Amino acid sequence: MLSSLAVASDNPLHDLEAKALADALSLPYFPLQVALKFVVEFDYLLLKSEQGLALAKTGKGAPKPVFVDFTAGAVDHRRRFGGGKGQDIAKAVGLNKRAHLSVLDATAGLGRDAFVLASLGCHVSLCERVGFVRALLENGLSRALLHPEVTSIASRMPLLAGEIGELLDQRFDVVFLDPMYPHTEKSSAAAKKEMAFFRDLVGKDEDADLLLPKALEIANYRVVVKRPKGAPYLNNVEPSYQLGGKAGRFDIYVLKSLDINEQ
């Protein structure tokens, strides 16, 4: 059974904005003082605060809320010291062969992989169909656009209105997929906090296999699928080749070479 979610605000100044968000997402809304009385009824709060929009778990001993923040923490550290185009994701997308690729991240989530690619010069269009995740991402991008160190990166990360099935008249050099995969007892202990939150609220992508044919239709050069170790191929289609990493792998489906010398 999936966990329950409501929208709350921690300051009366944010009440109207939070109420509008709750209406848009068809979620219950409470001012925080009221919401705290409902911790048994609601497992999570989508909390509008001065720091931005956050996803907060309720109850005693709950971990800190999750924000989309491209300006600090692990995301910022990876931008500065992550290894540039030597990273596995950069190689998987093909940045070792061609720069300034147009990428569709069709399962954007918190936007972290998209941010890495945009920081390396890609133009990355984002799709996210889960309403509260999209709201977190949109809020994080809007704050990043105001930050002088990352505004140029965030400007290369437009959040699209639809999902991949509504983009079949568009073309991208590369389509990137990272569908939610059901956790196992082995992986759940090591799962990141935000992924644990999302699994509670969203579960797995039941129609993940349907993403691959759509991606292959709109990609010019390749489709890249990020998978956990041991996970089956998406749609049971064997990739052209794979890149393995510590936590998982990238399955690469090549449609056409990115190497200009081979064209």
mmCIF file of C-alpha atoms in Angstrom, residues 55 59 79 94 141 163 258:
data_model
loop_
_atom_site.group_PDB
_atom_site.id
_atom_site.type_symbol
_atom_site.label_atom_id
_atom_site.label_comp_id
_atom_site.label_asym_id
_atom_site.label_seq_id
_atom_site.Cartn_x
_atom_site.Cartn_y
_atom_site.Cartn_z
ATOM 1 C CA LEU A 55 9.047 16.536 0.857
ATOM 2 C CA GLY A 59 6.272 11.048 12.698
ATOM 3 C CA ARG A 79 29.462 19.430 -10.516
ATOM 4 C CA GLY A 94 28.154 9.774 -25.871
ATOM 5 C CA LEU A 141 14.968 24.684 -11.109
ATOM 6 C CA GLU A 163 5.489 13.065 -20.947
ATOM 7 C CA LEU A 258 27.769 9.735 -32.817
#
